[in-house]
Coordinates of C-alpha atoms in Angstrom, one line a residue:
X28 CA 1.2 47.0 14.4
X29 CA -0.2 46.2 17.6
X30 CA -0.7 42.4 19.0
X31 CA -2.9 40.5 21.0
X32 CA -2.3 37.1 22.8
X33 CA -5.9 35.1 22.9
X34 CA -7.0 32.4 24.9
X35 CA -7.9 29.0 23.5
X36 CA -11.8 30.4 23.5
X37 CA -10.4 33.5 21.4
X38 CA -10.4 35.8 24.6
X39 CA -7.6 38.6 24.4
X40 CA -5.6 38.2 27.5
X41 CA -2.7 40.7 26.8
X42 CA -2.7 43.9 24.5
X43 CA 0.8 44.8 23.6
X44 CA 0.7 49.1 22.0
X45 CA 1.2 49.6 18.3
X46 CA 4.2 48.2 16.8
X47 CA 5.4 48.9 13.4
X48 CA 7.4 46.4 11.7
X49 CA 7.8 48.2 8.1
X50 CA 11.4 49.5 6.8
X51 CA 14.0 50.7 9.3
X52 CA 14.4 53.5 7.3
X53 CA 13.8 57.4 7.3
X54 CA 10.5 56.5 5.8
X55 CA 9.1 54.5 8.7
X56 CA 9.7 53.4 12.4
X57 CA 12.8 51.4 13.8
X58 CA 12.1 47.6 13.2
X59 CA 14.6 44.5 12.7
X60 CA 13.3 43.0 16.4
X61 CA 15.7 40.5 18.0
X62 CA 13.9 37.6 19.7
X63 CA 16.1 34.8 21.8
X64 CA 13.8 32.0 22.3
X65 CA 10.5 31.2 21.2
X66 CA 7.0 32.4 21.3
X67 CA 3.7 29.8 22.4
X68 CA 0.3 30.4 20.7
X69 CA -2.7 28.9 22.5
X70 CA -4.7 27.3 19.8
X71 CA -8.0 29.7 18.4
X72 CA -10.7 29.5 15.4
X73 CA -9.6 30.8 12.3
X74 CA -9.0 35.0 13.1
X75 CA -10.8 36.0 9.4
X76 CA -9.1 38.4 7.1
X77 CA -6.9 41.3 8.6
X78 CA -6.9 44.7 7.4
X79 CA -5.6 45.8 3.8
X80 CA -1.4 44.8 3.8
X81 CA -1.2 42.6 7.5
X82 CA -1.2 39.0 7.9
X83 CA -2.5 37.4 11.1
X84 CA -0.2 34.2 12.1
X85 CA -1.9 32.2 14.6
X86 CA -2.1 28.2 15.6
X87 CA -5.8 25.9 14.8
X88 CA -6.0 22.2 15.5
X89 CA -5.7 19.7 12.9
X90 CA -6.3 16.3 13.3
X91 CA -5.5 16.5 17.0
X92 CA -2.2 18.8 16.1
X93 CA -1.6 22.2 17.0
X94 CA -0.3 23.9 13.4
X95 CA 0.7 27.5 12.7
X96 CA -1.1 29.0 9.9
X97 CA -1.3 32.2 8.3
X98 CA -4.2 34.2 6.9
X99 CA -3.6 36.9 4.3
X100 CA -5.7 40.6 3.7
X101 CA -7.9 38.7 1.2
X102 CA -8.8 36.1 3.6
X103 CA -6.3 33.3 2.2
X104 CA -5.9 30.6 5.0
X105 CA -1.9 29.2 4.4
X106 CA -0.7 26.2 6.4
X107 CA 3.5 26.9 7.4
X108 CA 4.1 23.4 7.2
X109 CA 3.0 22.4 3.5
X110 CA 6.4 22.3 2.7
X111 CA 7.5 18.9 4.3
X112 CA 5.3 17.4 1.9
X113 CA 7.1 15.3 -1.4
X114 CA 5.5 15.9 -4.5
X115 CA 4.9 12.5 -6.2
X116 CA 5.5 13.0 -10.2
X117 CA 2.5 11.9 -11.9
X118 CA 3.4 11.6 -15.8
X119 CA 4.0 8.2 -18.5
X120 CA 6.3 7.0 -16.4
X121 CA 7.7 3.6 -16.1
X122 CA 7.3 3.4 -12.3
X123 CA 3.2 3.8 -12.4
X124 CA 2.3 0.7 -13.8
X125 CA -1.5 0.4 -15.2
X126 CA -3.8 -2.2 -15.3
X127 CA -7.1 -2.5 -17.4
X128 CA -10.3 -5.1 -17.9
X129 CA -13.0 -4.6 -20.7
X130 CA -12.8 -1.8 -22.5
X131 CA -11.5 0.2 -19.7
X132 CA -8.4 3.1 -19.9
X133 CA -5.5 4.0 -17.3
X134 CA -4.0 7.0 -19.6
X135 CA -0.7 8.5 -17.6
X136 CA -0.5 12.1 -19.0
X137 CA 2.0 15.1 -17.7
X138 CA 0.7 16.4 -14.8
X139 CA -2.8 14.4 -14.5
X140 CA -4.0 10.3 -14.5
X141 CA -7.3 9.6 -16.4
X142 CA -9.0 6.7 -15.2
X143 CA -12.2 5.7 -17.4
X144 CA -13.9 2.6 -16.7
X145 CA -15.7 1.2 -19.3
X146 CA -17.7 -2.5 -18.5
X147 CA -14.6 -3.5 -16.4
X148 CA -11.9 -1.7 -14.4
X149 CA -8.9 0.9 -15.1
X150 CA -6.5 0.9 -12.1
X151 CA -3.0 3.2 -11.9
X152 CA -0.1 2.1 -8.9
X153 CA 2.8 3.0 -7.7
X154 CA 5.4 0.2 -6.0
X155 CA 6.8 1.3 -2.8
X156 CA 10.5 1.3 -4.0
X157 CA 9.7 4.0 -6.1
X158 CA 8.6 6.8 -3.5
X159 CA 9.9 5.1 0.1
X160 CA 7.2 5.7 1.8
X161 CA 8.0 6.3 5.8
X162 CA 11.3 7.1 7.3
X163 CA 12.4 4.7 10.0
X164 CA 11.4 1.5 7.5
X165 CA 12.4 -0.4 4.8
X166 CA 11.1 0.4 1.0
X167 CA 8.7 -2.5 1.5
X168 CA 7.0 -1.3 4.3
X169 CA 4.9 1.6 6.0
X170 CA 5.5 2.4 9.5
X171 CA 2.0 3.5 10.9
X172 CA 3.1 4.4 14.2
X173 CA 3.9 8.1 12.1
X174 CA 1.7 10.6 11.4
X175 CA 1.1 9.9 7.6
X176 CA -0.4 13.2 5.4
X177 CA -1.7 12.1 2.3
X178 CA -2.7 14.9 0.0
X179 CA -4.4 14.3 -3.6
X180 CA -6.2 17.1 -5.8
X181 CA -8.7 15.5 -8.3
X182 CA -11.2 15.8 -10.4
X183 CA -14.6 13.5 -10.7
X184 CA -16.0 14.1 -14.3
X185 CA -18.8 11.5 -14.7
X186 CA -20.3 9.7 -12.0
X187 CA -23.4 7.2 -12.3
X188 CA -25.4 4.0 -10.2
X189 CA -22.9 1.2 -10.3
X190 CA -19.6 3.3 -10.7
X191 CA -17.0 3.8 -7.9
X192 CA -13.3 4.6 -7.2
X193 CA -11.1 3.5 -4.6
X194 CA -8.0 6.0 -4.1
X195 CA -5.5 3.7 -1.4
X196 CA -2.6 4.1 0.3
X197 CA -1.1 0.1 1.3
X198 CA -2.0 -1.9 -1.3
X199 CA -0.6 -4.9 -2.4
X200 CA 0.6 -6.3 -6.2
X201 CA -1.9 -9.5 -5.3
X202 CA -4.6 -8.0 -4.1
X203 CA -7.7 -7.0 -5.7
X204 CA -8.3 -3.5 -6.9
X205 CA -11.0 -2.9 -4.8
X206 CA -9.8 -3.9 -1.4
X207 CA -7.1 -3.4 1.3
X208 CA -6.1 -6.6 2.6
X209 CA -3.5 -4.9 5.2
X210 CA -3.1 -1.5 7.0
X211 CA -4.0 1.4 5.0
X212 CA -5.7 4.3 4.5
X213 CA -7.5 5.9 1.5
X214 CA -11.0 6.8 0.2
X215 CA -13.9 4.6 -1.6
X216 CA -16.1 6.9 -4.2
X217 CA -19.5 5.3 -4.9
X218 CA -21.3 7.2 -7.6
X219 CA -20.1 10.7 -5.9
X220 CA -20.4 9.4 -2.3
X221 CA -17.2 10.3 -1.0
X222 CA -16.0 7.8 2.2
X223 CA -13.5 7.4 4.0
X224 CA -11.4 3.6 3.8
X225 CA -9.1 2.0 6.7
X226 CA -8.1 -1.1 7.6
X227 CA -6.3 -2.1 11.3
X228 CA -4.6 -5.2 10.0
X229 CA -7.7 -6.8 11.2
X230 CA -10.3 -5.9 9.1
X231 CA -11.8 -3.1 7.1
X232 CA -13.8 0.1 7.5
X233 CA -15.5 1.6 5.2
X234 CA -17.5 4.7 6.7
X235 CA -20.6 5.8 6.0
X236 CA -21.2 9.4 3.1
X237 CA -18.9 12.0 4.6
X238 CA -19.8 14.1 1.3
X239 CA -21.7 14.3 -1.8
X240 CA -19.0 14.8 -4.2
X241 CA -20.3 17.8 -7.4
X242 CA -19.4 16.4 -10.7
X243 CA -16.5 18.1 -12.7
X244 CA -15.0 20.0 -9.6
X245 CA -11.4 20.0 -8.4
X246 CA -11.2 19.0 -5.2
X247 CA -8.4 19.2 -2.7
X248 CA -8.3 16.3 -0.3
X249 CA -5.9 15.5 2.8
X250 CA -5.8 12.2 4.9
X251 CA -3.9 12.2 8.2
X252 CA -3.5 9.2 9.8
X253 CA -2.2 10.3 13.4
X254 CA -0.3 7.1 14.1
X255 CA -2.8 6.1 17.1
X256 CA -5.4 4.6 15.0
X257 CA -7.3 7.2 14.0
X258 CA -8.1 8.9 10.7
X259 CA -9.4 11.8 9.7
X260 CA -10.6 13.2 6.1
X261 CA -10.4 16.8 4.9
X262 CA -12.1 18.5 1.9
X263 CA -10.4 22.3 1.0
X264 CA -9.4 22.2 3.8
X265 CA -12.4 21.1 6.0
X266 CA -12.7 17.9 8.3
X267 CA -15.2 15.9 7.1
X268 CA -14.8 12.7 9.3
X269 CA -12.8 10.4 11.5
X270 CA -12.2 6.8 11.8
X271 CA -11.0 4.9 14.8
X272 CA -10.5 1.6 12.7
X273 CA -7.3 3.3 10.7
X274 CA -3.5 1.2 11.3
X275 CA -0.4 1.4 14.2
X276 CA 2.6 -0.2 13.6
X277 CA 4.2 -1.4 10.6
X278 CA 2.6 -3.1 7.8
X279 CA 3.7 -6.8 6.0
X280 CA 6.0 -6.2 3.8
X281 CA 5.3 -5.1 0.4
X282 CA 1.8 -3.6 1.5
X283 CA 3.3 -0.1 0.6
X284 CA 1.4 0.4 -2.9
X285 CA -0.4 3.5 -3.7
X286 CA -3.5 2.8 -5.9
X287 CA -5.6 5.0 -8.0
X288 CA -9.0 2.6 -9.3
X289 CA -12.2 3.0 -11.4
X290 CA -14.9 0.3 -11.6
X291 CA -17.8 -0.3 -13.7
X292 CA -19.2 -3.0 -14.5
X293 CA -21.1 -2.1 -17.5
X294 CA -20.9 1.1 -19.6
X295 CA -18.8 4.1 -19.3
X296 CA -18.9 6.2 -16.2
X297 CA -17.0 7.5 -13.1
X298 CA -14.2 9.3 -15.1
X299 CA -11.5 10.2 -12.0
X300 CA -8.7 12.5 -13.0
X301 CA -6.0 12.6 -10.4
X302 CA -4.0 16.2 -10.7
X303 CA -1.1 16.2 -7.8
X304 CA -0.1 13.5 -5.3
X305 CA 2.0 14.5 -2.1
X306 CA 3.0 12.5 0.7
X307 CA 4.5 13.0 4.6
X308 CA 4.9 11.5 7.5
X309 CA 6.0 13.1 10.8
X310 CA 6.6 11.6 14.3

């Protein structure tokens, strides 16, 4: 195949002829290219979908990052780096500890959490020694000054006036469920108002509808914090806001816990099923 190299507006600069890169074999043209150094791509939108059998590599901003990505024939966007993630196990185990009031339930199933308040709360956690949250720290503390990359895939079933969900990432054992009383990032969930939820080590901020959430979808969700302050939500794979109020630097000790929460004060509603939890941190 041929190649182009694009500006940062999308403009093709250079046009390289027809190259084929299938098997070096009598059925096709010499391939097995040698390449000593390294190639730069400017950063461009999203190319769309290639023709049938090519791929189109190429690099897109994210959060203030310039990431490779791929896109296949059927128009499949793939990012190169999901693999430094860790996959957090989610299952009964001993090291997510639940907590309930009124006739709330925290169940802890293979492969998915079901939190259903019911006239009180249902609240699911995870102590830092169990996951070790950010290189270059101890166990008992995150180290803000990294990029942090939160991803979660869940699932709001029931959602109703008076019903939310917190989903944080620096919580404490003491602290209430509802609130971040240290640096952290995460995401409050008020009826099906999705917002994002920081705090600096200072204070809170809690920002304003970023989405209207669609009962009984799976969602895929991904929080960078870019280790400068700022945080930015995405939705499959779409920003849907920043914050400038998000942490630097490390947090107090044991403010490392990762909390999945359902509140309501009376009845049954706001049903959150958490499906897959993955954590990195780069920098």
């Amino acid at each position: 195949m041929g190649w182009i190299i694009y500006n940062s507006l999308g403009e093709p600069l250079v046009t390289q002829e027809q190259h084929d890169h299938t098997s070096a074999d009598a059925s096709g043209p010499l391939t097995n290219d040698e390449h000593d150094g390294y190639s730069e791509y400017d950063e461009i939108a999203a190319p769309g979908a290639p023709a049938a059998s090519k791929a189109r590599l190429y690099t897109k901003d994210l959060s203030a990052l310039s990431a490779m990505f791929y896109v296949d024939e059927a128009d499949n966007e793939f990012w190169l780096a999901d693999s430094i993630f860790r996959n957090l196990p989610i299952g009964n185990l001993s090291s997510w500890a639940t907590a309930v009031t009124g006739s709330s339930a925290a169940t802890r199933n293979v492969n998915r959490f079901d939190l259903s308040p019911n006239g009180g709360t249902a609240h699911i956690y995870l102590n830092e020694n169990a996951y070790g949250p950010t290189r270059g720290s101890g166990t008992d503390t995150l180290n803000w000054d990294r990029v942090v990359l939160w991803k979660l895939r869940f699932t709001l079933f029931t959602a109703a006036a008076g019903g939310s969900n917190n989903i944080l990432l620096g919580h404490a054992i003491g602290d209430a469920p509802d609130t971040l009383t240290d640096k952290g990032i995460g995401i409050s969930i008020s009826n099906a108002a999705f917002r994002g939820f920081v705090h600096d080590g200072i204070g809170t901020t809690l920002t304003g509808t970023l989405v209207t959430l669609t009962v009984n979808q799976v969602y895929d969700v991904l929080i960078i914090s870019r280790g400068d302050g700022t945080v930015e939500w995405f939705i499959d794979g779409a920003s849907v806001g920043t914050s400038a109020g998000g942490p630097v630097g490390n947090s107090t000790a044991a403010h490392t816990i990762m909390s999945f929460q359902g509140f309501k004060a009376t009845g049954a509603s706001n049903r959150l099923m958490i499906h897959q939890i993955s954590l990195a941190d780069l920098g």
